[in-house]
Structure formats: C-alpha cells, structure tokens
XYZ file of C-alpha atoms in Angstrom:
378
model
C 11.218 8.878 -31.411
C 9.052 7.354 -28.872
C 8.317 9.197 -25.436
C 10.002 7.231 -22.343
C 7.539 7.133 -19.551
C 9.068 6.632 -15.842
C 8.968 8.629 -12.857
C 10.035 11.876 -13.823
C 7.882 12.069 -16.782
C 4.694 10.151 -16.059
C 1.975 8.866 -17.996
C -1.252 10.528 -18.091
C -3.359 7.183 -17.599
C -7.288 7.708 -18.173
C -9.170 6.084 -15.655
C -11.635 3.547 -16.980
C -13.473 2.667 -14.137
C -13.421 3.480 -10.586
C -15.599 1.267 -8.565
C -16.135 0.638 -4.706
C -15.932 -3.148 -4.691
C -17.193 -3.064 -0.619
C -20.607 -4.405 0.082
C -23.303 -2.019 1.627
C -22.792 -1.666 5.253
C -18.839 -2.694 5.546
C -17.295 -0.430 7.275
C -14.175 -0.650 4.335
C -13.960 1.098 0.639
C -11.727 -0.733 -1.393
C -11.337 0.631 -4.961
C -11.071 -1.325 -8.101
C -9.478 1.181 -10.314
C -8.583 0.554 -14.054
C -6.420 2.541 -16.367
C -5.738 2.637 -19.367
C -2.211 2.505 -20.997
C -2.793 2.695 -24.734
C -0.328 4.793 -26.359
C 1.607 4.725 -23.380
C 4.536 2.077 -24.545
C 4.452 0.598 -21.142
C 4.701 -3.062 -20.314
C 4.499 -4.694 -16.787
C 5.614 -8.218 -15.068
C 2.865 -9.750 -12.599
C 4.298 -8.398 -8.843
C 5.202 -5.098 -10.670
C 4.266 -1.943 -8.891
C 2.430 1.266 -10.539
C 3.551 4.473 -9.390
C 1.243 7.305 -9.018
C 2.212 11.035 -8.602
C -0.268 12.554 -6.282
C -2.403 15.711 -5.134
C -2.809 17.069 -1.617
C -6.232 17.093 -0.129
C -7.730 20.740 -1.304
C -10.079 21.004 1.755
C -6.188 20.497 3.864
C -4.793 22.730 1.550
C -6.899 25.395 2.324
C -7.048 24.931 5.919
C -3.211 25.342 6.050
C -3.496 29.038 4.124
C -6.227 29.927 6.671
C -4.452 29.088 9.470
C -1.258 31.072 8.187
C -2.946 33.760 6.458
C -1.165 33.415 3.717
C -2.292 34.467 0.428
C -3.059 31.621 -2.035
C -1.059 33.659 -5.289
C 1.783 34.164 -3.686
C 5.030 33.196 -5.809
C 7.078 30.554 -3.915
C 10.820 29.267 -5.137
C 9.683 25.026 -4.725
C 13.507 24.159 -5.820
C 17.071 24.933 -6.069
C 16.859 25.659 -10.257
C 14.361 28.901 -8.578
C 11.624 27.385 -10.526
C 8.281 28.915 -9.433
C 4.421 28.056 -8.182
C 2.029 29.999 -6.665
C 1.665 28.429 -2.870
C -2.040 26.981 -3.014
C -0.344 25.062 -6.031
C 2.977 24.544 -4.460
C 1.375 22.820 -1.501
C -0.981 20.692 -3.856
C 1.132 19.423 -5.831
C 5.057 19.985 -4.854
C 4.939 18.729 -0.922
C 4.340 16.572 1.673
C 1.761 18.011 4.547
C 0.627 14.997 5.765
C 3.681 13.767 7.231
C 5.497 15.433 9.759
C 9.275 14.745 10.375
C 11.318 15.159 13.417
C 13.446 17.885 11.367
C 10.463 19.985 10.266
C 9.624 20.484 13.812
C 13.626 21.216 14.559
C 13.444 23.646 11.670
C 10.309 25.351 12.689
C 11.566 26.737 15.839
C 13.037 30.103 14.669
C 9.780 30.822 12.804
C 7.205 30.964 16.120
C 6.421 32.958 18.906
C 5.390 30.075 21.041
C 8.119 28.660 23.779
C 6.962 25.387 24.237
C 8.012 23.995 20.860
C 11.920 25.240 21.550
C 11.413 22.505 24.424
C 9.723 19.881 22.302
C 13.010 19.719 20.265
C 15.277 19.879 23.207
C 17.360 17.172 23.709
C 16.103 15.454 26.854
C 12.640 15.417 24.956
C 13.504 13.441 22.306
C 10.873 10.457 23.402
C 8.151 13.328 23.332
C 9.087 14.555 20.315
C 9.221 11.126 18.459
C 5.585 10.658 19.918
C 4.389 14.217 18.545
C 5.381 13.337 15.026
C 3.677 10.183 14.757
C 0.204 10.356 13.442
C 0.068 14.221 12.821
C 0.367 16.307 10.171
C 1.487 20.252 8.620
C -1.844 22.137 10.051
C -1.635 20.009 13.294
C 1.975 21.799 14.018
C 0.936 24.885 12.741
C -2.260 24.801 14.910
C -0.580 23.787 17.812
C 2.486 25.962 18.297
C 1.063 29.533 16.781
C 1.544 32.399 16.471
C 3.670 32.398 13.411
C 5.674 34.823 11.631
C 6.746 32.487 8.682
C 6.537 33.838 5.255
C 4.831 31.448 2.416
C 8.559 31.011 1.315
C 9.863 30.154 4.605
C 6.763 27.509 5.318
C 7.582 25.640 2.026
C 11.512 25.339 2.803
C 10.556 23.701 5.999
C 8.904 20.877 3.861
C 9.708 17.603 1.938
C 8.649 17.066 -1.746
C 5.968 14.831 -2.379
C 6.987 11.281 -3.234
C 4.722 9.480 -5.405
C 2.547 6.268 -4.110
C 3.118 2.465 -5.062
C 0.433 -0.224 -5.447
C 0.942 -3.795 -6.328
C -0.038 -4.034 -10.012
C -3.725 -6.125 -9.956
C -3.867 -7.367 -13.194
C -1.866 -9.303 -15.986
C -1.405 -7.701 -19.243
C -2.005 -10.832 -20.818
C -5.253 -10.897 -19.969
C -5.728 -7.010 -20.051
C -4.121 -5.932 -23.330
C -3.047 -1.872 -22.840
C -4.513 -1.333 -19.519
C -3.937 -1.832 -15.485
C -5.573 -2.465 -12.543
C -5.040 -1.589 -8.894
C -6.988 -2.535 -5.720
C -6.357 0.559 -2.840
C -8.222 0.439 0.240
C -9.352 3.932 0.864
C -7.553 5.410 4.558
C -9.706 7.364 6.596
C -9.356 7.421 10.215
C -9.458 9.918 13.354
C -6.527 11.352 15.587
C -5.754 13.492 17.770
C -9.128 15.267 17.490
C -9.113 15.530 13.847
C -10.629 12.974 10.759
C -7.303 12.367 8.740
C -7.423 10.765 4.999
C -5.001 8.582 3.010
C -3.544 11.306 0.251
C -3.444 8.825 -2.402
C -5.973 6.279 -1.398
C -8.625 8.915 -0.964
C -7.830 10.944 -4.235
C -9.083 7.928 -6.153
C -11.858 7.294 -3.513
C -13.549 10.670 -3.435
C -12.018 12.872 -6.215
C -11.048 10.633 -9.213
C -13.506 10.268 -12.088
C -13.964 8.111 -14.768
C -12.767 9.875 -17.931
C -10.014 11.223 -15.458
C -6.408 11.146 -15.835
C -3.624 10.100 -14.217
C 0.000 10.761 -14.075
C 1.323 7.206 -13.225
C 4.836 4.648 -13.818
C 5.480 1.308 -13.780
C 8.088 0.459 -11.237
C 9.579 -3.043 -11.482
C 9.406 -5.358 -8.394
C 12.443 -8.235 -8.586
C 11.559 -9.359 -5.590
C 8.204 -10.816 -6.109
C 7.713 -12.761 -9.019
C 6.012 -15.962 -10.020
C 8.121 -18.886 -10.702
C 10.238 -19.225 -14.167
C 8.630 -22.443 -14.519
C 4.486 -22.408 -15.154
C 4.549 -26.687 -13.500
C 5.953 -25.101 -10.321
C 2.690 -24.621 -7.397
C 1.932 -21.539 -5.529
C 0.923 -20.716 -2.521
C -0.907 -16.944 -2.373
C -1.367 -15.296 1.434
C -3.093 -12.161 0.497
C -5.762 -10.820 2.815
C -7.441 -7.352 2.149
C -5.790 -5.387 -1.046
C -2.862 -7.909 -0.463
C -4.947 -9.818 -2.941
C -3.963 -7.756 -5.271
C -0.690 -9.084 -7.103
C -2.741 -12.436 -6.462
C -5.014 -11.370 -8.616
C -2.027 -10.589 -11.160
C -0.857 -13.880 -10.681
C -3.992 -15.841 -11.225
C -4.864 -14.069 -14.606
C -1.424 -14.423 -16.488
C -1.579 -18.610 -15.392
C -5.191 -18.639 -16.228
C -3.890 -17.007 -20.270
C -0.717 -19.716 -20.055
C -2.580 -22.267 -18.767
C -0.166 -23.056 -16.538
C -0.197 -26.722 -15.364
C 0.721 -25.595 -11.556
C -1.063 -25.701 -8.841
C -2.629 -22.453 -7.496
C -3.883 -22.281 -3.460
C -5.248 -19.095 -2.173
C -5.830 -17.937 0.690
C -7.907 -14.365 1.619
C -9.361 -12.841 4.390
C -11.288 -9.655 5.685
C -14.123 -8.655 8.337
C -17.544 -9.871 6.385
C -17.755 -12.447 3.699
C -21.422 -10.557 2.781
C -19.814 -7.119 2.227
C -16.207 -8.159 1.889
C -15.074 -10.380 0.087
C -13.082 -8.864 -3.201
C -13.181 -10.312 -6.281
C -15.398 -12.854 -5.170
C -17.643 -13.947 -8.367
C -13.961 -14.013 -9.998
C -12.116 -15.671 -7.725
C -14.285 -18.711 -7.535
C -14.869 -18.578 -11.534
C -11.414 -19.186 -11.322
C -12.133 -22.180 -8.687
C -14.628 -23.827 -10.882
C -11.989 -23.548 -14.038
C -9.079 -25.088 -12.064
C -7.392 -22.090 -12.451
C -6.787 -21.754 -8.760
C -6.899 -25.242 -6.908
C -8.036 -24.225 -3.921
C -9.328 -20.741 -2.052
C -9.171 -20.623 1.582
C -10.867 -18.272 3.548
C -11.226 -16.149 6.690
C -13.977 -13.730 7.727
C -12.674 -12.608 10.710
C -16.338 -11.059 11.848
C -18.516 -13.852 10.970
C -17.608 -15.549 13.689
C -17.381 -15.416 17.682
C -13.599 -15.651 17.682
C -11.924 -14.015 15.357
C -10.511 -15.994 12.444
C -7.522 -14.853 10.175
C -5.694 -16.446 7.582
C -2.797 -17.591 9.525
C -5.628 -19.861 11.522
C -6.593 -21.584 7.481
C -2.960 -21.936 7.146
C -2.748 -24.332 10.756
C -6.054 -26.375 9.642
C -4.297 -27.132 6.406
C -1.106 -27.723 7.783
C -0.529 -30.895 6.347
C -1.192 -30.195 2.581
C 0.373 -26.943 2.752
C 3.558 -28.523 4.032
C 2.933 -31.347 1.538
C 3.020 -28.414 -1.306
C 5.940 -26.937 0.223
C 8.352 -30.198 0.428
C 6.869 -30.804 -3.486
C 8.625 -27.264 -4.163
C 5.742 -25.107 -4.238
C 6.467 -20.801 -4.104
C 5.238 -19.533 -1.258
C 3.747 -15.530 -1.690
C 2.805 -12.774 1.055
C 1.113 -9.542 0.443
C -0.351 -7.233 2.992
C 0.184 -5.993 6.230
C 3.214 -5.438 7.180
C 3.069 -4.662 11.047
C 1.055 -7.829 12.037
C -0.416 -9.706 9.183
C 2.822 -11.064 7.606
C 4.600 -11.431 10.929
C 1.631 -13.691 12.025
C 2.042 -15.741 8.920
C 5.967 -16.021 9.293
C 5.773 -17.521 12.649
C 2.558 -19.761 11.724
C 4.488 -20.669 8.780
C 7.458 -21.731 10.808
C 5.531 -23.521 13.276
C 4.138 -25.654 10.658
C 7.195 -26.745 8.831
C 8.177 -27.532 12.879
C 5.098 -29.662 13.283
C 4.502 -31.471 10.395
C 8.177 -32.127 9.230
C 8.859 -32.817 12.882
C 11.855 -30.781 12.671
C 13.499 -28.845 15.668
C 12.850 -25.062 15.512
C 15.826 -24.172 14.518
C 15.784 -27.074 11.726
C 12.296 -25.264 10.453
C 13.838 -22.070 10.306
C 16.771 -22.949 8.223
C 14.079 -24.733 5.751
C 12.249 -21.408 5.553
C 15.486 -19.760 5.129
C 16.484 -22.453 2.506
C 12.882 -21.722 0.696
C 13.988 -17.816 0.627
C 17.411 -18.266 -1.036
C 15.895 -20.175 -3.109
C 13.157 -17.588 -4.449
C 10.442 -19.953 -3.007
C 9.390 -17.562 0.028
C 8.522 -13.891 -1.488
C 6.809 -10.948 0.223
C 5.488 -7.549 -0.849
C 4.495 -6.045 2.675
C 3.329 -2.458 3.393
C-alpha cells in the first residue's frame, strides 16, 4: 500500500535548487526554491499551496536556554500522550517562539519575580498589553520581565505548537513533471532593539542546501483557481512573490495552449535588481503566452509607481477585458497592496462603465459570485 502524504505525515522533499533570484545591490532576497516530489504520490492544481513544517532559528534557540539557564538535555513532556524531547529539540522543532500571544504573557505571571508584568496583564492595561505582543517574541519576554523561576517544563507549557508555513505553489506540474516550485521572500527586519528573521523564509534563505530535505504537503486552495474554460482571459495582479501562483498559471496555459488571453501585471523597487522571473516572463511575452506584462518599479522613478497606478493607465482595456468576461487574480500583500487594487479596481469599473459607485461595486460583487474576482492575500 502506498504511503499518504499530508500534514501529519509530510514528505521529505529534496531540494533541487535554492537560488537568490535578487539582483546585486537590492536591498530584497527572494528565493526560487525547487523540490522535488518523485516518489512522493503527490499531485497539485495551479493556486494550490505547499505546506512546509519548520525549524526554529538555532542561534534563537540558544539564546532562549542562556537566558533561562536551562540545560539543553533536559527531558520535557511536549504533549498530552507524555511523549518526550529533550528542550533544545523541543523548542526547535515542537513550538512557536517567535510569536508571542496575549495568553502567554497572562500565563507567565506566576512564574517571575518581576511586578511589572502582573500590571501589564491587568485589566485596565489591556491597550498596553496588545501593543507589547505585537512585533516581539519568547526571549524578548523572557529578557524583559526576569528573574525567572520557571522550570524547562513549565516554559514549554506556556507555549503554542509550531504550525507549519504556506506558500502559493510557483509552478505547474504540467510543465514540471514530479517536482515544485516556490518563490519566498526572505524576512529580516529590526525591532525593538533586536534584528528579527522570518522562521520559515529564512530557513530556506540561510540554512537550506541543495541536496537538503524537506518535510512538506500540498494543501489545496478552492478559492483561487484558473477558469474551467482555457478561451476564458485573465487578468494576474501579482507584485513581489505574489507572482508566484502567476507563474503557476502561466506555465500550465503555456503546456494547454490555452487560446485565452493572459495580462500581467508585476511590480517591485528596481527593475535592474528586481524584477523576478524576468528572462521568463517576457519569453512568455514573445510566445503569446501572456498577452501583455505591465509593470511598476516603484524606485526607478521620482514618484513612486505601483501596480494599482498600470491598472488606471490601462483602464480602458482592462475594463474592456472585464465586460468580455475575463478572471480577474490578486496575490500579495494583504495590508495595503490588495486593498489599493480593490478600490483602484472599483474606481475603474466607476469610470469607464460610467456607473454610480454603488452600481461598480455590485459589478465587482457580481464578478466575485461569479468566480471571476479571486485573491490569495497574506
């Protein structure tokens, strides 16, 4: 009988190649990763997402056992069957200690010497203490309301297990026969004093080798598909790693030879050092695969342009391809990116089908029920 991959019993994917597809000098590393699934059994849809079970930082890791002085060997229950792991590998493996949670500081009270956190979690402090969870992490709290008397066993019960990481799917099977791809920006940034990393995204930036493995899933995405029918157009908003499914997208049409139209548009800081997939994407120009690529350095220029500015100087084909029933696709950020495009979206349907606002957002509403309006947002 065959093995059943999924989430509870992973894959171990071997990592084919692992390449920084960032120019010299951007101030981004986006990773082009590619696995391989042979032997695996597993199949994938274009807008599917690959799950990947991670690995804590060792460098935080260790910080955290220095700071407690906690010994690395020690034998720690990490669930309720009284299954067993050392700590250093309970915490790099078993749970989350990059996120903190308003409950894991409520929790933490009874196991420090230090006063000011029992007033943190009072209840006229709420404000404060939704503002000292954002942002920080395990060894911030632990550095910031010491002395602690917690044992290894009590620090792990405070915490949450580790969920894995989804990434839109980058490739087409079709066109990749027994492997997949995945485009993750690598997170690195500074707060509150201290350089913080992405667990997943820099895992395959700084740790993950080619000849590695992997223990990944496929997890299906309904909501974010490309049309039943191959004649139907799409539209493709996907700046940054939102290109990603887009790049899905464009492969399996490019194997069907799907008669539909195909309009893309991407954007990021630098076309020199920036723009991803760029020898492929406009291969795919030249072959009519994709009908037309819009794009939007947002640094090459004085003012600052992003895609939802391409979207307004092609206002009237893009309407043109809606009203002719083309799919309409978002990927990317969720916070300000896709709200931007929404809202440019709707004020071109207003415009150019000189409709009332309220008329263009029952047609974008219309285009949603219908399938025709999808986003995978993050």
């Amino acid at each position: 009988m065959s093995t059943i991959f999924s989430r509870t019993n992973p894959f171990h994917a071997k990592v084919l190649k692992n390449v920084n597809l960032n120019g010299v000098g951007s101030s981004k590393e986006t990773r082009h990763l590619e696995l391989s699934l042979t032997g695996a059994g597993l199949s994938y849809v274009p807008g599917d997402c690959l799950g990947m079970i991670l690995q804590n930082d060792p460098e935080l890791v260790n910080s955290i056992l220095e700071e407690m002085k906690l010994d690395a060997e020690t034998a720690v229950e990490i669930n309720k069957h009284g299954e067993t792991l050392p700590l250093k590998e309970a915490l790099t493996t078993n749970f989350e200690i990059t996120l903190l949670t308003k409950k894991i500081v409520q929790q933490a009270v009874g196991l420090t010497e230090d006063e000011k956190l029992q007033e943190l979690v009072a209840v006229e402090y709420a404000d404060q203490l939704k503002e000292y969870v954002d942002g920080r992490d395990l060894l911030d709290l632990l550095r910031d309301y010491g002395p602690w008397k917690a044992s290894a066993q009590e620090l792990v019960s405070l915490l949450r297990k580790i969920t894995p990481r989804l990434y839109s799917i980058a490739s087409s099977i079709s066109a990749n026969p027994e492997e997949v791809h995945l485009t993750i920006g690598a997170v690195r940034y500074t707060a509150h004093g201290r350089e913080r990393k992405g667990v997943c995204s820099t895992l395959v930036a700084e740790r993950l080798q080619e000849g590695d493995s992997l223990p990944i899933f496929i997890q299906q995405n309904k909501h974010f598909n490309l049309p039943e029918s191959q004649e139907k157009d799409i539209i493709m908003v996907g700046p940054g790693t939102g290109i990603a499914p887009f790049r899905s997208f464009i492969q399996e049409r490019a194997v069907n030879k799907a008669p539909g139209r195909a309009w893309l548009f991407f954007g990021d800081q630098y076309s020199a050092t920036d723009f991803l997939y760029q020898a492929e994407l406009e291969s795919y120009l030249t072959d009519g695969v994709l009908t037309r690529l819009e794009t939007a350095f947002s640094r090459d220029t004085a003012e600052k342009v992003y895609v939802q500015h391409k979207m307004v100087e092609n206002s009237k084909e893009l309407f043109e391809w809606l009203e002719n029933g083309a799919y309409f696709y978002v990927c990317g950020d969720k916070q300000y990116m896709a709200k931007d495009v929404h809202n440019t979206l709707i004020d071109i349907i207003e415009k150019e089908g000189m409709m009332t606002r309220e008329a263009a957002e029952a047609y974008l509403n219309d285009m949603k029920e219908q399938g025709r309006y999808q986003r995978d947002v993050y």
